[in-house]
Amino acid sequence: MEFDEVVRGRRSARGFKPDPVPRKVLEEVIELATRAPSSMNTQPWHLYVLTGAPLDRIRRENTERNLAGVKPSREIRSHGEYQGVHRQRQIEIAVQLFQAMGIERHDTAGRQDWVLRGFRQFDAPVSIVVTYDKELEGGDIAQFDCGALVNGLVNAGWSRGLGSVVNSQGIMQSPVVRRYAGIPDDQVIMICVAMGYPDDGFAANQVVSRRRPVEEVATFVGFDDSAAVAAG
Ligand SMILES: Cc1cc2nc3c(=O)[nH]c(=O)nc-3n(C[C@H](O)[C@H](O)[C@H](O)COP(=O)(O)O)c2cc1C
């Protein structure tokens, strides 16, 4: 696939075929993703590629603890509830997904089912847990590096027919993830990526999320002579 085709075609997958993903394919995807830039080429990331029984235990205990009201214990800092434009965009994608799935506004059971799917990482056959070295905790750069890697993972996966969804729902109960994935104490759990062959019949998989236009996102400086003169 061409680069543009991959980037434009990719969208999060939240419904998967049960087919296992060959380890060889995952290794290829990870190898491509590790070409991501990182600060001073420090490559502070580690990946725990989970499937089968360990992943099922994580899904089960993550769900049980969340349902029992155990406070989320993510190891990365949260900004709290989204407000303003961020909240609007959050709502927009939620509405798109619920519409696709036929979940009405007051359908409490439907909404609950959707949340539970998220806790189970949408029953994907594979979850890749991304961690970084704890000695870098306190700065912001290692998280940035991991983000670059994760972008590579989802796009490289897509180029090989794999769908994925980056998700923080799967690591809400990080001690559970740490225990069953065997993550040592010198690493911080950053995020996880649920991955597998997408079920094209699953309505939410067809949702294309909107993006802000370039003129809104980017401020070009020094390109326009008249602006330069005005500034000068
Ligand atoms: C850091 C991060 C956390 C996310 N957490 C979740 C999640 O918990 N559940 C979920 O369904 N999607 C989650 N997503 C996926 C986003 O909702 C999705 O990437 C966004 O809506 C854009 O849609 P697209 O990936 O289809 O382009 C997360 C994405 C990122 C980058």
Short mmCIF file of C-alpha atoms and ligand atoms in Angstrom, two decimals:
data_model
loop_
_atom_site.label_atom_id
_atom_site.label_comp_id
_atom_site.label_asym_id
_atom_site.label_seq_id
_atom_site.Cartn_x
_atom_site.Cartn_y
_atom_site.Cartn_z
CA MET A 1 0.00 0.00 0.00
CA GLU A 2 1.07 3.57 -0.65
CA PHE A 3 1.75 5.75 2.39
CA ASP A 4 -1.20 8.10 1.68
CA GLU A 5 -3.55 5.17 1.21
CA VAL A 6 -2.56 3.69 4.57
CA VAL A 7 -2.81 6.96 6.48
CA ARG A 8 -6.10 8.03 4.89
CA GLY A 9 -7.65 4.57 5.01
CA ARG A 10 -6.77 3.73 8.61
CA ARG A 11 -9.45 4.08 11.20
CA SER A 12 -9.85 2.54 14.61
CA ALA A 13 -11.25 -0.99 14.64
CA ARG A 14 -13.52 -1.96 17.53
CA GLY A 15 -14.80 -5.28 16.20
CA PHE A 16 -12.45 -8.13 15.30
CA LYS A 17 -12.49 -11.54 13.70
CA PRO A 18 -11.40 -14.22 16.18
CA ASP A 19 -8.58 -15.31 13.84
CA PRO A 20 -5.18 -15.30 15.55
CA VAL A 21 -2.54 -12.92 14.24
CA PRO A 22 0.67 -14.75 13.23
CA ARG A 23 3.63 -13.77 15.39
CA LYS A 24 5.67 -13.17 12.21
CA VAL A 25 3.22 -10.46 11.08
CA LEU A 26 3.34 -8.80 14.50
CA GLU A 27 7.13 -8.84 14.43
CA GLU A 28 7.10 -7.12 11.02
CA VAL A 29 4.66 -4.48 12.25
CA ILE A 30 6.72 -3.83 15.37
CA GLU A 31 9.96 -3.66 13.40
CA LEU A 32 8.43 -1.00 11.13
CA ALA A 33 7.03 0.93 14.10
CA THR A 34 10.40 1.03 15.82
CA ARG A 35 11.65 3.21 12.94
CA ALA A 36 9.81 6.02 14.77
CA PRO A 37 11.93 8.99 15.77
CA SER A 38 12.73 9.33 19.46
CA SER A 39 14.56 11.92 21.47
CA MET A 40 18.32 11.41 20.94
CA ASN A 41 17.36 7.98 19.56
CA THR A 42 16.80 6.83 23.15
CA GLN A 43 13.98 4.42 22.11
CA PRO A 44 12.63 4.29 25.68
CA TRP A 45 9.76 1.95 24.79
CA HIS A 46 9.04 -1.70 25.57
CA LEU A 47 6.19 -3.69 24.08
CA TYR A 48 4.32 -6.57 25.71
CA VAL A 49 2.50 -8.42 22.96
CA LEU A 50 -0.32 -10.35 24.59
CA THR A 51 -2.72 -12.97 23.35
CA GLY A 52 -4.54 -16.06 24.68
CA ALA A 53 -4.89 -16.76 28.39
CA PRO A 54 -2.88 -13.81 29.81
CA LEU A 55 -4.88 -11.34 27.73
CA ASP A 56 -8.15 -12.99 28.70
CA ARG A 57 -7.22 -12.70 32.40
CA ILE A 58 -6.47 -9.01 31.93
CA ARG A 59 -9.81 -8.45 30.18
CA ARG A 60 -11.68 -10.31 32.91
CA GLU A 61 -10.07 -8.62 35.91
CA ASN A 62 -10.07 -5.20 34.27
CA THR A 63 -13.82 -5.57 33.75
CA GLU A 64 -14.50 -7.02 37.21
CA ARG A 65 -12.56 -4.32 39.02
CA ASN A 66 -14.09 -1.50 36.99
CA LEU A 67 -17.57 -2.88 37.62
CA ALA A 68 -16.81 -3.27 41.32
CA GLY A 69 -15.96 0.44 41.41
CA VAL A 70 -12.20 0.06 41.94
CA LYS A 71 -10.74 3.47 41.19
CA PRO A 72 -8.84 3.56 37.86
CA SER A 73 -5.12 3.26 38.47
CA ARG A 74 -3.44 4.30 35.27
CA GLU A 75 0.25 5.09 35.67
CA ILE A 76 0.18 8.08 33.35
CA ARG A 77 -1.18 11.42 34.53
CA SER A 78 -4.64 12.47 33.40
CA HIS A 79 -5.82 15.98 32.59
CA GLY A 80 -9.22 15.19 34.07
CA GLU A 81 -12.49 15.58 32.17
CA TYR A 82 -12.28 17.19 28.74
CA GLN A 83 -13.81 20.66 28.51
CA GLY A 84 -14.72 23.11 25.73
CA VAL A 85 -13.65 22.19 22.19
CA HIS A 86 -12.00 18.98 23.38
CA ARG A 87 -15.23 17.88 24.99
CA GLN A 88 -17.11 18.76 21.78
CA ARG A 89 -14.79 16.59 19.71
CA GLN A 90 -15.04 13.77 22.25
CA ILE A 91 -18.84 13.91 22.00
CA GLU A 92 -18.73 14.06 18.21
CA ILE A 93 -16.86 10.78 17.85
CA ALA A 94 -19.01 9.13 20.53
CA VAL A 95 -22.16 10.17 18.65
CA GLN A 96 -20.73 8.82 15.37
CA LEU A 97 -19.91 5.49 17.01
CA PHE A 98 -23.25 5.17 18.82
CA GLN A 99 -25.17 6.07 15.66
CA ALA A 100 -23.28 3.43 13.69
CA MET A 101 -24.02 0.86 16.39
CA GLY A 102 -27.68 1.89 16.70
CA ILE A 103 -27.25 2.82 20.37
CA GLU A 104 -29.81 5.47 21.26
CA ARG A 105 -29.19 8.33 23.68
CA HIS A 106 -31.21 6.77 26.51
CA ASP A 107 -30.25 3.16 25.80
CA THR A 108 -28.49 2.57 29.12
CA ALA A 109 -27.97 -1.15 28.48
CA GLY A 110 -26.51 -0.50 25.01
CA ARG A 111 -24.13 2.12 26.39
CA GLN A 112 -23.08 -0.14 29.24
CA ASP A 113 -22.41 -2.95 26.78
CA TRP A 114 -20.21 -0.59 24.76
CA VAL A 115 -18.21 0.39 27.83
CA LEU A 116 -17.76 -3.27 28.75
CA ARG A 117 -16.49 -4.00 25.25
CA GLY A 118 -13.91 -1.28 25.81
CA PHE A 119 -12.82 -2.83 29.11
CA ARG A 120 -12.33 -6.10 27.17
CA GLN A 121 -10.31 -4.24 24.51
CA PHE A 122 -13.10 -5.04 22.09
CA ASP A 123 -12.23 -8.75 22.28
CA ALA A 124 -9.24 -8.22 19.99
CA PRO A 125 -7.06 -11.33 19.68
CA VAL A 126 -3.93 -9.30 20.49
CA SER A 127 -3.11 -6.39 22.77
CA ILE A 128 0.21 -4.59 22.67
CA VAL A 129 0.98 -2.89 25.96
CA VAL A 130 3.43 -0.02 25.58
CA THR A 131 5.67 0.91 28.50
CA TYR A 132 8.65 3.23 28.94
CA ASP A 133 11.64 3.23 31.27
CA LYS A 134 10.70 4.54 34.69
CA GLU A 135 13.91 6.49 35.11
CA LEU A 136 12.49 8.91 32.49
CA GLU A 137 9.32 9.50 34.53
CA GLY A 138 8.66 13.13 35.38
CA GLY A 139 9.52 14.47 31.92
CA ASP A 140 7.24 14.58 28.89
CA ILE A 141 9.58 13.29 26.20
CA ALA A 142 9.33 9.53 26.73
CA GLN A 143 5.53 9.74 26.33
CA PHE A 144 6.03 11.71 23.12
CA ASP A 145 8.42 9.01 21.86
CA CYS A 146 5.87 6.28 22.71
CA GLY A 147 3.19 8.20 20.80
CA ALA A 148 5.36 8.23 17.70
CA LEU A 149 5.88 4.48 18.05
CA VAL A 150 2.17 3.81 18.50
CA ASN A 151 1.32 5.81 15.37
CA GLY A 152 3.73 3.55 13.52
CA LEU A 153 2.14 0.44 15.02
CA VAL A 154 -1.40 1.29 13.93
CA ASN A 155 -0.36 2.35 10.43
CA ALA A 156 2.03 -0.56 9.86
CA GLY A 157 -0.71 -2.88 11.10
CA TRP A 158 -3.22 -1.33 8.71
CA SER A 159 -0.82 -1.77 5.79
CA ARG A 160 -0.91 -5.50 6.52
CA GLY A 161 -4.67 -5.79 6.88
CA LEU A 162 -4.71 -5.45 10.67
CA GLY A 163 -7.08 -3.15 12.48
CA SER A 164 -6.32 -1.66 15.85
CA VAL A 165 -7.57 0.74 18.45
CA VAL A 166 -5.28 2.59 20.79
CA ASN A 167 -7.06 2.45 24.12
CA SER A 168 -6.70 3.58 27.66
CA GLN A 169 -9.75 1.58 28.75
CA GLY A 170 -7.63 -1.60 28.63
CA ILE A 171 -5.06 -0.26 31.09
CA MET A 172 -7.46 1.38 33.52
CA GLN A 173 -6.50 -1.19 36.12
CA SER A 174 -2.78 -1.10 35.50
CA PRO A 175 -1.78 -3.48 38.38
CA VAL A 176 -3.79 -6.21 36.63
CA VAL A 177 -1.98 -5.54 33.35
CA ARG A 178 1.38 -5.44 35.13
CA ARG A 179 0.78 -8.76 36.88
CA TYR A 180 -0.45 -10.83 33.91
CA ALA A 181 1.88 -9.27 31.34
CA GLY A 182 4.87 -9.67 33.70
CA ILE A 183 5.90 -6.02 33.46
CA PRO A 184 8.83 -5.20 35.77
CA ASP A 185 8.76 -2.32 38.25
CA ASP A 186 11.34 -0.30 36.33
CA GLN A 187 8.77 0.44 33.60
CA VAL A 188 5.74 2.73 33.40
CA ILE A 189 2.61 1.47 31.64
CA MET A 190 1.72 4.06 29.03
CA ILE A 191 -1.06 2.73 26.79
CA CYS A 192 -2.25 -0.38 24.99
CA VAL A 193 -3.19 -1.11 21.40
CA ALA A 194 -5.84 -3.74 20.70
CA MET A 195 -5.11 -5.42 17.35
CA GLY A 196 -6.50 -8.07 15.04
CA TYR A 197 -8.13 -8.64 11.69
CA PRO A 198 -11.09 -6.28 11.58
CA ASP A 199 -14.63 -7.59 11.24
CA ASP A 200 -15.87 -5.53 8.30
CA GLY A 201 -19.46 -6.32 9.23
CA PHE A 202 -19.05 -4.53 12.58
CA ALA A 203 -20.71 -1.16 12.03
CA ALA A 204 -18.40 0.95 14.22
CA ASN A 205 -15.45 -0.14 12.07
CA GLN A 206 -16.83 1.94 9.20
CA VAL A 207 -16.83 5.18 11.20
CA VAL A 208 -14.51 7.80 9.78
CA SER A 209 -13.63 10.36 12.43
CA ARG A 210 -13.36 13.97 11.30
CA ARG A 211 -10.24 16.06 11.38
CA ARG A 212 -9.72 19.78 11.79
CA PRO A 213 -8.67 21.40 8.50
CA VAL A 214 -5.06 22.39 7.91
CA GLU A 215 -5.88 26.13 7.99
CA GLU A 216 -7.24 25.70 11.51
CA VAL A 217 -4.48 23.45 12.76
CA ALA A 218 -1.43 25.16 11.26
CA THR A 219 -0.15 28.69 11.59
CA PHE A 220 2.26 29.46 8.77
CA VAL A 221 4.80 32.09 9.64
CA GLY A 222 7.04 33.89 7.17
CA PHE A 223 5.35 32.54 4.03
CA ASP A 224 3.35 35.61 3.13
CA ASP A 225 5.44 38.62 2.05
CA SER A 226 2.80 41.18 3.01
CA ALA A 227 2.52 39.70 6.51
CA ALA A 228 6.28 39.80 6.79
CA VAL A 229 6.28 43.46 5.74
CA ALA A 230 3.49 44.25 8.22
CA ALA A 231 5.43 42.52 10.95
CA GLY A 232 8.67 44.21 9.92
C1 LIG B 1 -4.24 7.93 23.85
C2 LIG B 1 -5.47 7.34 23.21
C3 LIG B 1 -6.40 6.70 24.00
C4 LIG B 1 -7.54 6.15 23.42
N1 LIG B 1 -8.42 5.47 24.21
C5 LIG B 1 -9.51 4.90 23.65
C6 LIG B 1 -10.39 4.10 24.44
O1 LIG B 1 -10.16 3.91 25.63
N2 LIG B 1 -11.46 3.55 23.82
C7 LIG B 1 -11.72 3.72 22.49
O2 LIG B 1 -12.72 3.19 22.00
N3 LIG B 1 -10.90 4.47 21.70
C8 LIG B 1 -9.80 5.04 22.25
N4 LIG B 1 -8.93 5.75 21.46
C9 LIG B 1 -9.16 5.86 20.00
C10 LIG B 1 -9.65 7.25 19.61
O3 LIG B 1 -10.99 7.42 20.02
C11 LIG B 1 -9.52 7.41 18.09
O4 LIG B 1 -8.19 7.26 17.70
C12 LIG B 1 -10.05 8.78 17.62
O5 LIG B 1 -11.41 8.88 17.86
C13 LIG B 1 -9.78 9.00 16.13
O6 LIG B 1 -10.40 7.99 15.37
P1 LIG B 1 -9.58 7.07 14.36
O7 LIG B 1 -8.53 6.33 15.13
O8 LIG B 1 -10.64 6.14 13.79
O9 LIG B 1 -8.97 7.94 13.32
C14 LIG B 1 -7.77 6.29 22.02
C15 LIG B 1 -6.81 6.94 21.23
C16 LIG B 1 -5.66 7.44 21.81
C17 LIG B 1 -4.62 8.10 20.92
#
